[in-house]
Coordinates of C-alpha atoms and ligand atoms in Angstrom, one line a residue:
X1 CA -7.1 -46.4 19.4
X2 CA -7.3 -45.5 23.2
X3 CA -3.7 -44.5 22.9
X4 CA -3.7 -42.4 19.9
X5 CA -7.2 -40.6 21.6
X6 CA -4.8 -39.7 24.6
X7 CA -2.1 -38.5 22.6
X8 CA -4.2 -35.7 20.9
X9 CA -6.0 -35.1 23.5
X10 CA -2.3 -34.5 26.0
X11 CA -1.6 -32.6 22.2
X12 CA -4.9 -30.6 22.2
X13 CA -4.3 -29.3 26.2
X14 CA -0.9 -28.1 25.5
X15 CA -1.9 -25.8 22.7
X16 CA -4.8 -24.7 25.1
X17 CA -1.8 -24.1 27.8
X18 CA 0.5 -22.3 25.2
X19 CA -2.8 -20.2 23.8
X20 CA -3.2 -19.5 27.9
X21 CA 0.2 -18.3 28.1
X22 CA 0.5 -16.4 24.7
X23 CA -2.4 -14.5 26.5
X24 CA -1.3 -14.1 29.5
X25 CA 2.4 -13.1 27.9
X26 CA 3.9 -9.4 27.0
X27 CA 4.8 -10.0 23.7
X28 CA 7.7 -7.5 24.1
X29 CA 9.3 -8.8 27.0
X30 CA 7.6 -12.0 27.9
X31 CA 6.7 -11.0 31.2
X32 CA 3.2 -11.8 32.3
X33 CA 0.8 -9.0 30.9
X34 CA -1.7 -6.7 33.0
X35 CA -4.4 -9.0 32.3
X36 CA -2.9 -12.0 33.9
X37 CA -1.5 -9.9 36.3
X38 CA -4.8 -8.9 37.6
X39 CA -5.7 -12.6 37.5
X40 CA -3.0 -13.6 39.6
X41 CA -3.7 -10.9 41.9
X42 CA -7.5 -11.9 42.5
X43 CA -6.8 -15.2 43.1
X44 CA -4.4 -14.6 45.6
X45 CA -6.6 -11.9 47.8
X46 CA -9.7 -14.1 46.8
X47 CA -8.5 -17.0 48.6
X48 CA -8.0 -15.5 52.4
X49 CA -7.0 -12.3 53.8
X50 CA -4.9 -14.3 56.7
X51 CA -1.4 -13.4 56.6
X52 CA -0.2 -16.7 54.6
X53 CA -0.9 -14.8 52.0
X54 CA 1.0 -11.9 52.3
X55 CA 2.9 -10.1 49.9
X56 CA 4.4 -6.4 48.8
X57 CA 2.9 -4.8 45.8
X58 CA 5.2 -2.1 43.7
X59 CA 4.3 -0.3 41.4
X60 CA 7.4 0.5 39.0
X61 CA 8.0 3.7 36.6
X62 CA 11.2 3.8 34.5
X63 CA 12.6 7.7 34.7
X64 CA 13.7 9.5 31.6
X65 CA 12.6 6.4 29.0
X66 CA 10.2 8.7 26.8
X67 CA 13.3 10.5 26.3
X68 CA 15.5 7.5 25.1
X69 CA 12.7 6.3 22.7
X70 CA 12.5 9.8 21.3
X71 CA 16.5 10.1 21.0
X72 CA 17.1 6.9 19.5
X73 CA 14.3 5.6 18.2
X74 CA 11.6 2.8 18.7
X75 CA 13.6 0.1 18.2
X76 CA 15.7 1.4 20.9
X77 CA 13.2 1.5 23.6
X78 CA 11.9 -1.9 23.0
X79 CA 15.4 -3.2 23.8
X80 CA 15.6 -1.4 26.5
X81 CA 12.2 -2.5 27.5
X82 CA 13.4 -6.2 27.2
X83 CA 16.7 -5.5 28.9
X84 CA 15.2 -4.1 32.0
X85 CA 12.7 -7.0 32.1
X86 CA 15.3 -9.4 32.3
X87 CA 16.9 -7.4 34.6
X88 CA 13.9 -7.6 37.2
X89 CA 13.2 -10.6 36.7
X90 CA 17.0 -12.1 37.4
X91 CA 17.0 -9.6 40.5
X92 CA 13.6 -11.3 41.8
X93 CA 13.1 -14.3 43.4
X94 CA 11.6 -17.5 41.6
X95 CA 8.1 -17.2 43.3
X96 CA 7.9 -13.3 43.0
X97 CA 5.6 -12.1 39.7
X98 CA 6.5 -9.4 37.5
X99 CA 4.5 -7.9 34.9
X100 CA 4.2 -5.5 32.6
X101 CA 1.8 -3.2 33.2
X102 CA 2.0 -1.2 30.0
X103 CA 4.3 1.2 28.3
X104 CA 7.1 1.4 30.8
X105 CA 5.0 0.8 33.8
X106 CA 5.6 -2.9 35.4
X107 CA 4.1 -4.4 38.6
X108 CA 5.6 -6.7 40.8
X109 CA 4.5 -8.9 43.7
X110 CA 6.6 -10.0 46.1
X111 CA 5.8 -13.1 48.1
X112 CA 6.0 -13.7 52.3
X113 CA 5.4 -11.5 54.8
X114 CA 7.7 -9.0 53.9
X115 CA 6.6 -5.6 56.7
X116 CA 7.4 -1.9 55.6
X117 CA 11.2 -2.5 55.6
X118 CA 12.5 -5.3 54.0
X119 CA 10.0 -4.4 51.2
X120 CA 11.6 -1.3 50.4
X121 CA 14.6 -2.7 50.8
X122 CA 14.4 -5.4 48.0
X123 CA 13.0 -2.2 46.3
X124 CA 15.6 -0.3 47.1
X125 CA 18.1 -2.9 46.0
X126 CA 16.1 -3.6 42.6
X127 CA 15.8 0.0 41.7
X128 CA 19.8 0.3 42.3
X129 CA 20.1 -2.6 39.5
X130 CA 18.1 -0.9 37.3
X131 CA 20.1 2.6 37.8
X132 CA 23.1 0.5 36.1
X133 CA 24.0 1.1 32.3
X134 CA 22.1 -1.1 29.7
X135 CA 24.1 -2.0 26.6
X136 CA 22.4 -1.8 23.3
X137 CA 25.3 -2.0 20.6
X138 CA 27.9 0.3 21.0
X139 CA 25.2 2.2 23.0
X140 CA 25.2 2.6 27.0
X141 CA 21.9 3.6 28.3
X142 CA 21.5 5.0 31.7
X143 CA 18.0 5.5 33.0
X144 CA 16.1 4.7 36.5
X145 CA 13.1 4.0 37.9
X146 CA 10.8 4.7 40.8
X147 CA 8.7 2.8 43.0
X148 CA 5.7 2.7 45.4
X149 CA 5.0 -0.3 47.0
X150 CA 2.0 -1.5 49.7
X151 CA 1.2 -4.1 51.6
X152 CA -0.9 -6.9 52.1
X153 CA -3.4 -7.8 54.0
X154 CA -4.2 -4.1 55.2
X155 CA -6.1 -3.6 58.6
X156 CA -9.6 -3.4 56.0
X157 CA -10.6 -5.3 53.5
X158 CA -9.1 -4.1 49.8
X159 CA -10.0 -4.7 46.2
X160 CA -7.3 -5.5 44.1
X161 CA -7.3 -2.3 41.4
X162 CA -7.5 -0.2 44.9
X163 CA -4.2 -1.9 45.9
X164 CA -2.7 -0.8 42.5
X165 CA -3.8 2.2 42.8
X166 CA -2.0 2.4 46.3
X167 CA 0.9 1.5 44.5
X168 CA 0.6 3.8 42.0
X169 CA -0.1 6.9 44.1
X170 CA 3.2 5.9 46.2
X171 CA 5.0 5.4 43.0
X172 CA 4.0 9.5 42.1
X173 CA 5.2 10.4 45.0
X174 CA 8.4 9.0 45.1
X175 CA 8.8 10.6 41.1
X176 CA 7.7 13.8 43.1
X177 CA 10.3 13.7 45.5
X178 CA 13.4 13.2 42.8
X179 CA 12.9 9.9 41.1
X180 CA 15.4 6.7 41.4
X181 CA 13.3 6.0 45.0
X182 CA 11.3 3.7 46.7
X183 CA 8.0 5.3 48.5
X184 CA 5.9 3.1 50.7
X185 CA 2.1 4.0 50.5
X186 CA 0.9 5.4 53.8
X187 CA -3.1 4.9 54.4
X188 CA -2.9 7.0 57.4
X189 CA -1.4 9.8 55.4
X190 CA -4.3 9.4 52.5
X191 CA -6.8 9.3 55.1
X192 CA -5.9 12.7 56.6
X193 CA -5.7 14.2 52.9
X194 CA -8.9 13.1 52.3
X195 CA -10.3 14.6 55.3
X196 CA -8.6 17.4 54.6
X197 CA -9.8 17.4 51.2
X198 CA -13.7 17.1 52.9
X199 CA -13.4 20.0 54.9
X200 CA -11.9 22.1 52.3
X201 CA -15.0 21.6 50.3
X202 CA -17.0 22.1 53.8
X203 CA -15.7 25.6 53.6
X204 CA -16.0 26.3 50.4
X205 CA -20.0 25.5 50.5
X206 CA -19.6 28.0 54.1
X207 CA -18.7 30.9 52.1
X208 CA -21.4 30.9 49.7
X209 CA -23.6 30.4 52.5
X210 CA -22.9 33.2 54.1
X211 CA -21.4 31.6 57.2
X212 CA -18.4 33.5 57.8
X213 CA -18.0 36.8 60.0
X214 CA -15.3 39.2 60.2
X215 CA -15.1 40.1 64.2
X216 CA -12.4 43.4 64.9
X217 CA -10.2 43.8 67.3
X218 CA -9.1 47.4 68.2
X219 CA -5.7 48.4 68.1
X220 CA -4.7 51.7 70.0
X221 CA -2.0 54.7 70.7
X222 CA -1.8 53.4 75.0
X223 CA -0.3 56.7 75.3
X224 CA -2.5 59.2 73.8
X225 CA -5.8 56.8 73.7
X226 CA -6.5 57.8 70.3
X227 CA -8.3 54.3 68.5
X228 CA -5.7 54.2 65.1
X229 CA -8.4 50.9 63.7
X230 CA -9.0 47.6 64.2
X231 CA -7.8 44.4 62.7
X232 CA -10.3 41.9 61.0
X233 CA -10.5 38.3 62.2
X234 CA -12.2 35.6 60.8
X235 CA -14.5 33.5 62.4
X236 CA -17.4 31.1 61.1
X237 CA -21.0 30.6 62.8
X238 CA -21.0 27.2 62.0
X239 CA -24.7 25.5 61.8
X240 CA -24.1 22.5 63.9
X241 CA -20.5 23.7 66.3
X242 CA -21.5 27.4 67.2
X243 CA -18.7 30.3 66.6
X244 CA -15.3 28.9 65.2
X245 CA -12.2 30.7 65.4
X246 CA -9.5 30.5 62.7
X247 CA -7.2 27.6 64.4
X248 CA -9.6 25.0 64.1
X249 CA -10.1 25.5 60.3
X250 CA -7.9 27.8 58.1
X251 CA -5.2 24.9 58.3
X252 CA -7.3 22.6 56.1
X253 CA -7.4 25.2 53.5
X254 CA -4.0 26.5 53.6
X255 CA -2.2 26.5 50.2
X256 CA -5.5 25.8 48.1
X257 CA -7.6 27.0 45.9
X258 CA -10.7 26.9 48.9
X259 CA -7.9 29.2 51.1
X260 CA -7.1 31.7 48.4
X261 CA -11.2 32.0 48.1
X262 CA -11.5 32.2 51.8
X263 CA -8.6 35.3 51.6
X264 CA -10.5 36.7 48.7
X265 CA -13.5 36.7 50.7
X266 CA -11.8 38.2 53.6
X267 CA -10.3 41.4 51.8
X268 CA -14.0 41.9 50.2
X269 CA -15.7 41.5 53.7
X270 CA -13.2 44.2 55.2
X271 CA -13.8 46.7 52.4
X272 CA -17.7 46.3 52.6
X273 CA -17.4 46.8 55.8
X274 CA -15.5 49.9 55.9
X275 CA -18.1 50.8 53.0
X276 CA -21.1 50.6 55.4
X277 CA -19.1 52.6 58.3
X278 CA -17.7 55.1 56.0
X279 CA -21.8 55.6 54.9
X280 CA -22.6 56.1 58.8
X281 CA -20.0 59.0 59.0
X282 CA -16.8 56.9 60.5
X283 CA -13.5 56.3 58.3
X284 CA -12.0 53.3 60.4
X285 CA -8.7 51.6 59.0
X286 CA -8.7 47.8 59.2
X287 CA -6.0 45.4 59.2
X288 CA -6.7 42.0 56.9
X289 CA -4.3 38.6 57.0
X290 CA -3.4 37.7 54.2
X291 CA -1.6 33.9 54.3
X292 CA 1.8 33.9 52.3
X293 CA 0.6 31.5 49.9
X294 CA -2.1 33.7 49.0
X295 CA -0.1 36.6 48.5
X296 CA 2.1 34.8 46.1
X297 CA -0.8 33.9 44.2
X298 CA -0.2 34.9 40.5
X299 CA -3.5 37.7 40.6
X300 CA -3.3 38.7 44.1
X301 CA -2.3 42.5 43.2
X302 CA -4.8 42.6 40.4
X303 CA -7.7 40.9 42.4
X304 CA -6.9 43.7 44.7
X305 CA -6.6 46.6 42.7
X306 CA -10.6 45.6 41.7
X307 CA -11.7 44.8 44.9
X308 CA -10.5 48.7 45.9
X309 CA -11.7 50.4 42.7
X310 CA -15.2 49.2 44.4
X311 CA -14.9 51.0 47.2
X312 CA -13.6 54.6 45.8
X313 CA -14.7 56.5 48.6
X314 CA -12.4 54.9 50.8
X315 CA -9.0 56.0 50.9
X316 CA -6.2 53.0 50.3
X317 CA -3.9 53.6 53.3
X318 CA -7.4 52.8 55.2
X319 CA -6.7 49.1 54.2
X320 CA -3.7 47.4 55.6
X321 CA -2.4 43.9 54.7
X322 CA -1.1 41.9 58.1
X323 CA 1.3 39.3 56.0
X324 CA 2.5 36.4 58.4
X325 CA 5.9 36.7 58.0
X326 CA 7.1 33.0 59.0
X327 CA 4.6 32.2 55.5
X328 CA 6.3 34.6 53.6
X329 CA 10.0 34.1 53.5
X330 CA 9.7 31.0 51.3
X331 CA 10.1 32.8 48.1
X332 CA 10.9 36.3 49.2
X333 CA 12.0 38.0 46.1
X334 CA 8.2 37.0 45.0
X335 CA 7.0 38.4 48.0
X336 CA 8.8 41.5 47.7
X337 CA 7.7 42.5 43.9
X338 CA 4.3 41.5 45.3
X339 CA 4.4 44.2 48.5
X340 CA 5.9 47.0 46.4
X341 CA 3.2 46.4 44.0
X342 CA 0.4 46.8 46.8
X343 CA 2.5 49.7 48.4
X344 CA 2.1 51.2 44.6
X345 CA -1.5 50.7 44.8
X346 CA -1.6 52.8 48.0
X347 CA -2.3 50.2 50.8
X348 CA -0.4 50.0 54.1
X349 CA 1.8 46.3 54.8
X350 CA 2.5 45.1 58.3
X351 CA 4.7 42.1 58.9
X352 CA 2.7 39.7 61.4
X353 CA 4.0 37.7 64.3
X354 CA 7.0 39.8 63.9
X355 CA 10.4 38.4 65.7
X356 CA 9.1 34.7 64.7
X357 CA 10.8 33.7 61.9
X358 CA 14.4 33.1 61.8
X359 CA 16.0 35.4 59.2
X360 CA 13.9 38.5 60.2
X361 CA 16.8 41.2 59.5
X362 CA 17.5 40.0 56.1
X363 CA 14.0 40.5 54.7
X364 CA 13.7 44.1 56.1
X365 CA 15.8 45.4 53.9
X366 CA 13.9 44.0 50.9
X367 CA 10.3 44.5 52.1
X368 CA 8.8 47.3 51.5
X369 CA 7.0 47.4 55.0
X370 CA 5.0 50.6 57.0
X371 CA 4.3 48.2 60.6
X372 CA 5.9 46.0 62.3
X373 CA 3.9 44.0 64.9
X374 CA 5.5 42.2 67.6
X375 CA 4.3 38.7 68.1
X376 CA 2.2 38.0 71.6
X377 CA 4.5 35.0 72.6
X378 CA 6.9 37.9 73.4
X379 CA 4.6 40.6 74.8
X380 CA 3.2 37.6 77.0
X381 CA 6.3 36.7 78.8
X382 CA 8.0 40.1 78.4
X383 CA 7.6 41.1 82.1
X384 CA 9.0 37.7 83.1
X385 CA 11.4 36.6 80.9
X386 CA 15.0 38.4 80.0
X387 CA 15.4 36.9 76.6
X388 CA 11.6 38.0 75.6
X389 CA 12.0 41.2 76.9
X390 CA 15.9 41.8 74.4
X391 CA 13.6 40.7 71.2
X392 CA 10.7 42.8 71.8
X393 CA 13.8 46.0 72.7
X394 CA 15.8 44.4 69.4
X395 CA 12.2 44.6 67.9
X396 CA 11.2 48.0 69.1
X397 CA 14.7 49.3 68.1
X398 CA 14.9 47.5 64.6
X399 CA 11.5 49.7 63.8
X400 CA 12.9 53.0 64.6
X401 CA 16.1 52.6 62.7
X402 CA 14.2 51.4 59.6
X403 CA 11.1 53.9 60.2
X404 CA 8.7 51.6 60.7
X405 CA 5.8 51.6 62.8
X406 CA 6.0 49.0 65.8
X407 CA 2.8 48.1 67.5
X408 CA 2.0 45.0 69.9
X409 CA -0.3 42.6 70.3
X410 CA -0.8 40.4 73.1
X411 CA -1.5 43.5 75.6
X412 CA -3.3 41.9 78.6
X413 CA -2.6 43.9 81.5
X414 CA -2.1 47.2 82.0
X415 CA 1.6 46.3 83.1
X416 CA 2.4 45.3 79.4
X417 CA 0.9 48.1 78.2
X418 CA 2.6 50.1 80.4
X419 CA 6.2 48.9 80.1
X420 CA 5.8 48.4 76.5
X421 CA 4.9 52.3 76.4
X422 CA 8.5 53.4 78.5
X423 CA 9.9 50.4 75.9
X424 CA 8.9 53.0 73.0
X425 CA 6.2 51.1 71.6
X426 CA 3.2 53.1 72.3
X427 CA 0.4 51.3 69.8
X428 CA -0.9 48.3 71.2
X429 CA -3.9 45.8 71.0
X430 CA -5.2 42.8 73.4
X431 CA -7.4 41.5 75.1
X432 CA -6.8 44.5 78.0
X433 CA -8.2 47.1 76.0
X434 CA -10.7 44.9 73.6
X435 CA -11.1 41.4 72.1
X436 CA -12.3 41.0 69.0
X437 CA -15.9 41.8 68.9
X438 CA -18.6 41.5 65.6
X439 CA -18.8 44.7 63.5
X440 CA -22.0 46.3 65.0
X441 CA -20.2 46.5 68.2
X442 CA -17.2 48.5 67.2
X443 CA -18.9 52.2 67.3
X444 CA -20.2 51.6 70.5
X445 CA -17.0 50.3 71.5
X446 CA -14.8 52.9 70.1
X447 CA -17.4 55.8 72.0
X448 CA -17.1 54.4 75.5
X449 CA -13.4 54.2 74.8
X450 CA -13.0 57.6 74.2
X451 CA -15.6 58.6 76.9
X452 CA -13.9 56.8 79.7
X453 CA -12.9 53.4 78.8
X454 CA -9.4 54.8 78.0
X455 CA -9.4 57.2 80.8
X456 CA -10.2 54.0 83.3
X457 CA -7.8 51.4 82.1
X458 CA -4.6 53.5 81.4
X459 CA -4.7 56.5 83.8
X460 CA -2.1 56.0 86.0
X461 CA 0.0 56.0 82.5
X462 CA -2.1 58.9 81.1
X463 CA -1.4 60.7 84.3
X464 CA 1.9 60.2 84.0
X465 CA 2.0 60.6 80.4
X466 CA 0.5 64.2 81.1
X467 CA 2.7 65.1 83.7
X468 CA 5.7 64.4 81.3
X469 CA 4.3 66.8 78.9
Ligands
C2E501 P1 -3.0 36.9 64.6 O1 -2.9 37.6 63.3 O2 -1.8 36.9 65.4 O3 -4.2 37.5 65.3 C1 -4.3 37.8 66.7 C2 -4.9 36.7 67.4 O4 -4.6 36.9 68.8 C3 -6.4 36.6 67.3 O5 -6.7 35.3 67.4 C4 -6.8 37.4 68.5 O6 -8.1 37.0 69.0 C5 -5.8 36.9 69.5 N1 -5.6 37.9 70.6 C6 -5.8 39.2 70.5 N2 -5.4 39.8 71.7 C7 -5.0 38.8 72.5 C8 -4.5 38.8 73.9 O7 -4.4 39.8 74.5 N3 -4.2 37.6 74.4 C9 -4.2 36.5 73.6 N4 -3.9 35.4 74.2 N5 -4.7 36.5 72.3 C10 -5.1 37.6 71.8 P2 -7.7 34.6 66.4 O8 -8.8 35.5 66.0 O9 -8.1 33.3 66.9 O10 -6.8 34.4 65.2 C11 -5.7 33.5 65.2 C12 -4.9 33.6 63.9 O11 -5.6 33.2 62.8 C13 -4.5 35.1 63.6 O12 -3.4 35.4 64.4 C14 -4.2 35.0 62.2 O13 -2.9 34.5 61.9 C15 -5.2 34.0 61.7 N6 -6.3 34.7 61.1 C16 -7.4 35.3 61.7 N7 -8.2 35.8 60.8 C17 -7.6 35.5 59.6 C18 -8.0 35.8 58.2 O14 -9.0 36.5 57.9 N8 -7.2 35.4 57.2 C19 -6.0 34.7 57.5 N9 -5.3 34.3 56.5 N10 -5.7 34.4 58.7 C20 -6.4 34.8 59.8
CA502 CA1 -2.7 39.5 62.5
CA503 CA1 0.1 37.7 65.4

């Protein structure tokens, strides 16, 4: 009696066990399914987070298998399916786990201490495996697969669907960088995006606060004195730091959707602006950046051509477009459809930071540019420095043969201005004859200037200048 109770009881535990595992199985492929995986996964991180326990998570994505299954069918796919399972599993070791995580996602952990580099490189060597042919028939099927993997412990405590996630996010960017990889998740790296990602929204909430200012910056004929305009620079009165200038916080913007905003904002500032000083009797031309990446934006000439229509008693050529030029040449064709269409619309286009880039000669042929302005880094060292001082001539002579404008920036001293001016480049702007100062300022500015400002800062050259003439 005692016996035959033990036998269906020993009976009644192994259907329990196989129900366990039918539940805990991929029917497909009879890897361990997503549930179990989970299961296994909080147990192990439940237990301690001391380094016994240690193991890689990857996440694994097979390349190009939607298009299998739709070329040759479902059946097909499964097989495939199975095939690469097997495949994993004979390229793992015994105590690793592999699971499918659905579709033709799987999820593997890999036991031991494994550090950044010999977990990608069992990666490395399973993905390789799986980048062989798979026979189906008379069929041979080539497909790959990429990977992100991470690590655990981690410096802070981690739940286990954040880990996956991990995995997953380092898994999109290895498909991002050209599939059949390995990535490894790097929290440092998310950490900065997400920062990043804060203080892009930061700046989107400054703008429709009203926490940005456009301060100009004069930029002058040295020779003459006459004031040609100024160029608009942004800054923001932030609540809690004081005034901001642009380096410390148009980089979290660049290339997105807050930055093209920002620009937007930035063109619209300048034209009110003119606006208001064209009302008070003084037509003053202003110079606006404009980042490459908003240029290239798909509405930037339309966008524009509104923004002017608003402002009809200004004349277009009053508005010019300071495009960095090191931002630009990474899809220059774009760029230069872009330019002629804003030279069509009747604005002026400078190319910033000018000398800079590193295939400056080829893109002045395509671009269709008025002004040329010579980057500081040369002006600054030009009295100094031999090489500085051939660029900015190269420079200075490059604008004359393709009748351009040249002007410089970066004028400190009256030396600069003056040697710039024998150099034949007479416009100039720095912080010698202004720095950039908030709107209100600029008539004032621009009266003294012409009353005696000029007179005082350049007259040994405009004595010089008139005893030439
Ligand atoms: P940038 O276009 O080269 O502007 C000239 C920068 O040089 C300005 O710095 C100006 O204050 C500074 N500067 C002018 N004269 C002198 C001088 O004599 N010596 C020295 N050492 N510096 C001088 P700021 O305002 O800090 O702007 C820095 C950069 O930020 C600008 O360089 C421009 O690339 C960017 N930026 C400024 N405003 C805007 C904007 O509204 N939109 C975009 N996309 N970029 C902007
Ligand atoms: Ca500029
Ligand atoms: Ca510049």
């Amino acid at each position: 009696m005692y016996k035959e109770l033990a036998a269906a009881k020993e009976l009644l535990q192994q259907k329990v066990s196989l129900l366990h595992s039918l539940a805990d199985t991929d029917e497909l492929t009879g890897l361990l399914n997503r549930a179990a995986l989970t299961r296994h996964l909080n147990q192990q991180m439940g237990s301690s987070r001391s380094s016994e326990n240690a193991f890689a998570l990857a996440f694994l994505d097979l390349d190009g298998f939607k298009e299998i299954n739709d070329a040759y069918g479902h059946d097909v796919g499964d097989k495939l399916l199975r095939l690469v399972a097997k495949r994993m599993a004979a390229n793992l070791r015994t105590h690793d786990i592999v699971s499918r995580f659905g579709g033709d996602e799987f999820v593997v952990i890999m036991q031991g201490n494994l550090g950044d580099s010999s977990a990608m490189d069992s990666l490395d060597r399973l993905i390789h495996q799986l980048s062989q042919p798979f026979h189906i028939g008379s069929l041979s099927l080539s497909i790959s697969a990429s990977a992100g993997i991470t690590l655990y412990p981690q410096t802070e405590p981690i739940a286990s669907d954040q880990l996956i996630r991990q995995a997953d996010q380092a898994m999109y960017q290895a498909k991002l960088t050209g599939r059949n990889r390995v990535c490894m998740f790097n929290l440092d790296k998310e950490l900065a995006q997400k920062g990043q990602h804060q203080k892009a929204t930061e700046i989107q909430a400054a703008i429709a606060e009203h926490q940005f200012e456009l301060y100009f910056q004069p930029k002058v004929n040295m020779r003459t004195g006459q004031v040609l305009g100024a160029e608009a620079l942004i800054r923001w009165n932030h609540p809690t730091q004081g005034l901001l200038g642009p380096a410390s916080f148009l980089s979290d913007v660049s290339e997105s959707h807050q930055g093209v905003e920002l620009g937007r904002w930035v063109i619209a500032a300048a034209l009110a602006q003119m606006g208001s000083w064209h009302d008070q009797g003084r037509n003053i031309n202003v110079s606006v950046n404009i980042a490459g990446y908003h240029l290239q934006h798909s509405s930037f000439v339309e966008e524009l051509a509104l923004m002017l229509a608003k402002f009809p008693m200004l004349r277009k050529q009053q508005l010019e477009l300071e495009v960095l030029e090191t931002n630009a040449i990474n899809d220059i064709d774009q760029v230069s459809i872009v330019l002629a269409a804003c030279k069509n619309l009747g604005v002026n286009i400078s190319l910033d930071d000018f000398g800079t880039g590193y295939s400056t000669l080829g893109h002045l042929k395509v671009l269709t540019v008025d002004v040329l302005k010579i980057d500081r880094s040369f002006v600054k060292d030009m009295l100094s420095s031999q090489g500085d001082l051939a660029i900015l001539k190269g420079v200075i002579s490059f604008a004359q043969a393709f009748e351009c404008d040249v002007i410089a920036e970066g004028v400190e001293t009256l030396q600069h201005g003056q040697r710039l001016i024998e150099l034949g480049c007479e416009m100039g702007q720095g912080y010698y004859i202004a720095r950039p100062m908030p709107a209100v300022d600029l008539s004032a500015w621009t009266d003294a200037w012409q009353q005696s400002q000029y007179e005082n800062k350049f007259k040994f050259t405009a004595r010089a200048a008139g005893n030439k003439g």
